[in-house]
Amino acid sequence: MSNSCSGCPSASSCSGSCPSQPELTEAQKASNVKNVIAVMSGKGGVGKSSVTGMLAVSLNRQGFKVGILDADITGPSIPKIFGIQTKVNANEIGIIPAVSSQGIKLISLNLMIVNEDDPVVWRGPIISQLVKQFWTDVVWGELDYLLVDLPPGTGDVPISVFQSLPVDGVVIVTSPQQLTNMVIRKAIKMANMYKANFYGLIENMAYAECPDCHKRIEIFGQPVGEREASKNGIPYLGELPIDPKLTELSDAGRIEEYMSDKFEHIAQKLIARSQEKQAKTDL
Ligand code: ADP
């Protein structure tokens, strides 16, 4: 995506010769975001925010410049898992994102309100407008990847993200419960309505490993991620175990210290998919 198209929701599918490009804000002119990835789940609690956070950490470890746009406005957990409490600032150009200890740029409503415990009791259109502003008014600067942590389901925010952000690819996070998989199909169908390009499906909490005998225990039943991915015609990125260390470090705001080959592997597949997509767009 060229910088001049970075405000246009159709940027990923048009030839770049659109006569009526929306006027860019000063923040957009100062930014060049190469890849926007929306992370979706059908329902809450499947680990979407944790997976978003860890994908950002893995991409950052591999040398990419990464940001996270926390679009889960009413249930934001990104600042907490990265241990960020300082409020974001703005200058004459726009809002300056917070930066994690490893250099990941973050924006979240929780970095703007006085008390992080205060609920956001806002109507959908106001929340949607805020999410759009997280794209148009934030000075993201140079980014290889911007991960958008969507709220679960198919409500106002996912709709406005698909309509107003140039989403390059979608990652679906699910877990093995049957109910989750029924709901995830709705999210996939919705993304399809916006002609989303699926980077793939990740099955989180697929199993736990006994710390003594290392036996695999499928707590929520048999993983079905690979089958669901193929049934819905989207790539399968892999499975992740339930790991108490991830919960512990996330709760302590130290997710960047979590190490897992599984995440690194999934991040590599994600990079490959985004590069394939980029190559197709450049043709
Ligand atoms: P969601 O964004 O889907 O609502 P979260 O990412 O907030 O879910 O995760 C819900 C809870 O589950 C958090 O306490 C998180 O630390 C924990 N969690 C998520 N994935 C894992 C995992 N693979 N292993 C252990 N705990 C996890």
Coordinates of C-alpha atoms and ligand atoms in Angstrom, one line a residue:
M1 CA 0.0 0.0 0.0
S2 CA 1.4 3.4 -0.9
N3 CA 1.5 6.1 1.7
S4 CA -0.9 8.3 -0.4
C5 CA -3.5 5.5 -0.2
S6 CA -3.1 4.9 3.5
G7 CA -6.4 6.5 4.5
C8 CA -8.5 4.6 2.0
P9 CA -10.4 1.5 2.9
S10 CA -10.3 0.3 -0.7
A11 CA -6.5 0.7 -0.9
S12 CA -5.8 -3.1 -0.8
S13 CA -8.1 -3.8 -3.7
C14 CA -7.7 -0.9 -6.1
S15 CA -5.1 0.0 -8.6
G16 CA -4.0 3.2 -6.9
S17 CA -5.5 5.4 -9.6
C18 CA -8.6 6.3 -7.6
P19 CA -9.6 9.9 -8.5
S20 CA -11.4 10.6 -5.2
Q21 CA -8.9 9.7 -2.5
P22 CA -10.0 11.0 0.9
E23 CA -8.0 13.9 2.1
L24 CA -5.3 12.6 4.5
T25 CA -5.0 13.9 8.0
E26 CA -1.6 15.3 9.2
A27 CA -1.2 12.1 11.3
Q28 CA -1.7 10.0 8.2
K29 CA 0.8 12.0 6.2
A30 CA 3.3 11.4 8.9
S31 CA 2.6 7.6 8.9
N32 CA 3.4 4.7 6.6
V33 CA 1.7 1.5 7.7
K34 CA 2.5 -1.3 5.4
N35 CA 0.3 -4.0 6.6
V36 CA -2.9 -3.8 8.6
I37 CA -4.0 -7.1 10.2
A38 CA -7.4 -7.4 12.0
V39 CA -7.5 -10.0 14.7
M40 CA -11.1 -11.4 15.2
S41 CA -12.8 -13.9 17.4
G42 CA -16.4 -15.1 17.5
K43 CA -16.7 -14.8 21.2
G44 CA -14.8 -13.4 24.2
G45 CA -12.3 -15.3 26.3
V46 CA -10.7 -17.4 23.6
G47 CA -7.4 -15.5 24.0
K48 CA -7.7 -13.0 21.1
S49 CA -6.0 -10.2 22.9
S50 CA -3.2 -12.4 24.2
V51 CA -2.6 -13.8 20.8
T52 CA -2.6 -10.3 19.3
G53 CA -0.1 -9.2 21.9
M54 CA 2.1 -12.3 21.3
L55 CA 2.0 -12.0 17.5
A56 CA 3.1 -8.4 17.9
V57 CA 5.9 -9.5 20.2
S58 CA 7.1 -12.2 17.8
L59 CA 7.0 -9.9 14.8
N60 CA 8.9 -7.3 16.7
R61 CA 11.5 -9.9 17.8
Q62 CA 12.0 -10.7 14.1
G63 CA 13.0 -7.1 13.4
F64 CA 9.7 -5.7 12.2
K65 CA 8.2 -2.3 13.3
V66 CA 4.9 -3.2 15.0
G67 CA 1.9 -1.4 16.4
I68 CA -1.3 -2.5 18.1
L69 CA -4.6 -0.6 17.8
D70 CA -6.8 -1.8 20.6
A71 CA -10.2 -1.6 19.1
D72 CA -11.7 -3.7 21.9
I73 CA -13.0 -0.4 23.4
T74 CA -15.2 -1.7 26.2
G75 CA -12.9 -4.6 27.2
P76 CA -9.4 -3.3 26.5
S77 CA -6.6 -5.5 27.8
I78 CA -3.6 -4.6 25.6
P79 CA -2.2 -1.8 27.9
K80 CA -2.5 -4.2 30.9
I81 CA -0.7 -7.1 29.3
F82 CA 2.2 -4.8 28.2
G83 CA 2.3 -3.2 31.6
I84 CA 1.7 0.3 30.3
Q85 CA 0.0 2.8 32.6
T86 CA 1.3 6.2 31.3
K87 CA -1.4 8.2 29.4
V88 CA -0.8 9.0 25.7
N89 CA 0.0 12.5 24.6
A90 CA -0.9 14.5 21.5
N91 CA 1.0 17.1 19.5
E92 CA -0.1 19.5 16.7
I93 CA 0.0 16.5 14.2
G94 CA -2.0 14.0 16.2
I95 CA -2.0 11.4 19.0
I96 CA 1.3 9.9 19.9
P97 CA 1.0 6.2 20.7
A98 CA 2.5 4.7 23.8
V99 CA 5.6 2.5 23.3
S100 CA 6.2 -0.8 25.1
S101 CA 9.6 -1.7 26.6
Q102 CA 10.5 -3.6 23.4
G103 CA 9.4 -0.8 21.1
I104 CA 5.8 -1.8 20.1
K105 CA 3.5 1.1 19.6
L106 CA 0.2 0.9 21.3
I107 CA -3.0 2.9 21.3
S108 CA -6.0 2.1 23.5
L109 CA -8.8 4.1 25.1
N110 CA -7.5 2.9 28.5
L111 CA -4.4 5.0 27.8
M112 CA -6.6 8.1 27.6
I113 CA -9.1 7.8 30.4
V114 CA -8.2 8.8 34.0
N115 CA -9.1 5.6 35.8
E116 CA -8.5 2.4 33.9
D117 CA -11.4 0.8 35.8
D118 CA -13.9 3.3 34.6
P119 CA -16.4 1.6 32.3
V120 CA -17.0 3.0 28.8
V121 CA -20.8 3.5 28.6
W122 CA -21.0 4.8 25.1
R123 CA -23.3 4.1 22.2
G124 CA -22.0 2.1 19.3
P125 CA -21.6 5.0 16.8
I126 CA -19.4 6.9 19.2
I127 CA -17.2 3.9 19.8
S128 CA -16.9 3.3 16.1
Q129 CA -15.9 6.9 15.5
L130 CA -13.2 6.6 18.1
V131 CA -11.8 3.5 16.4
K132 CA -11.7 5.3 13.1
Q133 CA -9.8 8.1 14.8
F134 CA -7.3 5.6 16.2
W135 CA -6.5 5.1 12.5
T136 CA -6.8 8.7 11.2
D137 CA -5.5 10.8 14.1
V138 CA -2.7 8.6 15.6
V139 CA 0.8 9.3 14.4
W140 CA 1.8 5.7 13.8
G141 CA 5.0 6.7 11.9
E142 CA 6.7 3.9 10.0
L143 CA 5.2 0.5 10.7
D144 CA 5.6 -2.9 9.0
Y145 CA 2.6 -4.3 10.8
L146 CA -0.4 -2.8 12.6
L147 CA -2.4 -5.4 14.5
V148 CA -6.0 -4.4 15.2
D149 CA -7.4 -6.2 18.3
L150 CA -11.2 -6.3 17.4
P151 CA -13.9 -6.9 20.0
P152 CA -15.4 -10.3 19.8
G153 CA -18.3 -10.9 17.4
T154 CA -19.7 -9.0 14.5
G155 CA -20.9 -5.7 16.0
D156 CA -20.4 -2.0 15.2
V157 CA -16.6 -1.9 15.7
P158 CA -15.6 -4.8 13.3
I159 CA -18.0 -3.3 10.7
S160 CA -16.4 0.1 11.0
V161 CA -12.9 -1.3 11.0
F162 CA -13.7 -3.1 7.7
Q163 CA -15.3 0.0 6.3
S164 CA -12.7 2.6 7.3
L165 CA -9.4 0.9 7.7
P166 CA -7.3 -0.6 4.8
V167 CA -7.3 -4.1 6.3
D168 CA -4.8 -6.2 4.4
G169 CA -5.5 -9.5 6.2
V170 CA -7.6 -11.1 8.9
V171 CA -6.5 -13.5 11.6
I172 CA -9.2 -15.6 13.3
V173 CA -8.6 -16.8 16.9
T174 CA -10.7 -19.6 18.2
S175 CA -10.6 -22.3 20.8
P176 CA -11.8 -25.9 20.7
Q177 CA -15.3 -25.5 22.2
Q178 CA -18.1 -26.3 19.8
L179 CA -20.0 -23.2 20.7
T180 CA -16.9 -21.1 19.8
N181 CA -16.7 -22.7 16.4
M182 CA -20.3 -22.1 15.6
V183 CA -19.9 -18.4 16.5
I184 CA -16.6 -18.1 14.6
R185 CA -18.3 -19.1 11.4
K186 CA -20.4 -15.9 11.8
A187 CA -17.2 -13.8 12.1
I188 CA -15.7 -15.5 9.0
K189 CA -18.9 -14.9 7.0
M190 CA -18.9 -11.2 8.1
A191 CA -15.2 -10.8 7.0
N192 CA -16.1 -12.4 3.7
M193 CA -18.8 -9.9 3.2
Y194 CA -16.0 -7.3 3.2
K195 CA -14.0 -9.4 0.8
A196 CA -11.3 -9.9 3.5
N197 CA -8.1 -11.7 2.7
F198 CA -7.7 -14.3 5.4
Y199 CA -4.1 -14.8 6.7
G200 CA -5.4 -17.7 8.7
L201 CA -7.0 -19.3 11.8
I202 CA -5.2 -19.9 15.1
E203 CA -6.6 -22.4 17.6
N204 CA -5.7 -21.2 21.0
M205 CA -6.0 -23.3 24.2
A206 CA -6.0 -26.4 22.1
Y207 CA -4.4 -28.5 24.8
A208 CA -2.4 -28.4 28.0
E209 CA 0.8 -30.3 28.7
C210 CA 1.3 -32.2 32.0
P211 CA 4.3 -30.6 33.6
D212 CA 5.5 -34.0 34.9
C213 CA 4.9 -36.6 32.1
H214 CA 4.4 -34.0 29.2
K215 CA 1.3 -35.9 28.2
R216 CA -1.0 -33.8 26.0
I217 CA -4.4 -33.2 27.7
E218 CA -7.3 -31.8 25.6
I219 CA -9.2 -29.9 28.2
F220 CA -11.8 -28.4 25.9
G221 CA -12.1 -31.5 23.7
Q222 CA -10.5 -32.4 20.5
P223 CA -9.0 -29.5 18.6
V224 CA -11.0 -28.8 15.5
G225 CA -9.1 -25.7 14.2
E226 CA -7.5 -27.3 11.2
R227 CA -10.8 -28.8 10.1
E228 CA -12.8 -25.6 10.7
A229 CA -10.2 -23.6 8.7
S230 CA -10.4 -26.0 5.8
K231 CA -14.2 -26.1 5.9
N232 CA -14.3 -22.3 5.7
G233 CA -11.6 -22.2 3.0
I234 CA -9.0 -20.3 5.1
P235 CA -5.4 -21.2 5.9
Y236 CA -4.6 -22.8 9.2
L237 CA -1.8 -21.1 11.1
G238 CA -1.5 -23.5 14.0
E239 CA -2.5 -24.4 17.5
L240 CA -1.4 -23.0 20.9
P241 CA -1.4 -24.8 24.3
I242 CA -2.9 -23.5 27.5
D243 CA 0.2 -22.2 29.3
P244 CA -0.1 -20.8 32.8
K245 CA 3.2 -18.9 32.2
L246 CA 1.4 -16.8 29.5
T247 CA -1.4 -16.0 32.0
E248 CA 1.1 -15.2 34.7
L249 CA 3.2 -12.9 32.6
S250 CA 0.2 -11.2 31.0
D251 CA -1.3 -10.5 34.4
A252 CA 2.0 -9.0 35.5
G253 CA 2.2 -6.8 32.4
R254 CA 5.2 -8.6 31.1
I255 CA 3.9 -10.4 28.1
E256 CA 7.1 -9.4 26.2
E257 CA 9.1 -11.8 28.3
Y258 CA 7.0 -14.8 27.2
M259 CA 8.9 -17.2 25.0
S260 CA 7.3 -19.8 22.8
D261 CA 8.5 -21.5 19.6
K262 CA 4.8 -22.0 18.7
F263 CA 4.2 -18.2 18.5
E264 CA 7.4 -17.6 16.6
H265 CA 6.4 -20.3 14.1
I266 CA 2.9 -18.8 13.6
A267 CA 4.4 -15.4 13.2
Q268 CA 6.6 -16.7 10.4
K269 CA 3.6 -18.1 8.6
L270 CA 1.8 -14.8 9.0
I271 CA 4.8 -12.9 7.5
A272 CA 4.8 -15.4 4.6
R273 CA 1.1 -14.8 4.0
S274 CA 1.4 -11.0 4.2
Q275 CA 4.3 -11.1 1.7
E276 CA 2.3 -13.4 -0.6
K277 CA -0.5 -10.9 -0.5
Q278 CA 1.8 -8.0 -1.0
A279 CA 3.3 -9.7 -4.1
K280 CA -0.2 -10.3 -5.5
T281 CA -1.0 -6.6 -4.9
D282 CA 2.2 -5.4 -6.6
L283 CA 1.5 -7.5 -9.8
Ligands
ADP1 P1 -10.1 -12.4 24.7 O1 -9.3 -11.3 24.1 O2 -10.4 -13.4 23.6 O3 -11.3 -12.0 25.5 P2 -7.8 -12.8 26.4 O4 -6.7 -12.7 25.5 O5 -8.1 -11.6 27.3 O6 -9.1 -13.2 25.7 O7 -7.6 -14.1 27.4 C1 -8.5 -14.4 28.4 C2 -7.7 -15.0 29.6 O8 -7.1 -16.2 29.1 C3 -6.5 -14.1 30.0 O9 -6.4 -14.2 31.4 C4 -5.3 -14.7 29.3 O10 -4.1 -14.5 30.1 C5 -5.7 -16.2 29.3 N1 -5.1 -16.9 28.1 C6 -5.3 -16.6 26.8 N2 -4.6 -17.5 26.1 C7 -4.0 -18.4 26.9 C8 -3.1 -19.5 26.8 N3 -2.8 -20.0 25.6 N4 -2.6 -20.1 27.9 C9 -3.0 -19.6 29.1 N5 -3.8 -18.6 29.3 C10 -4.3 -17.9 28.3

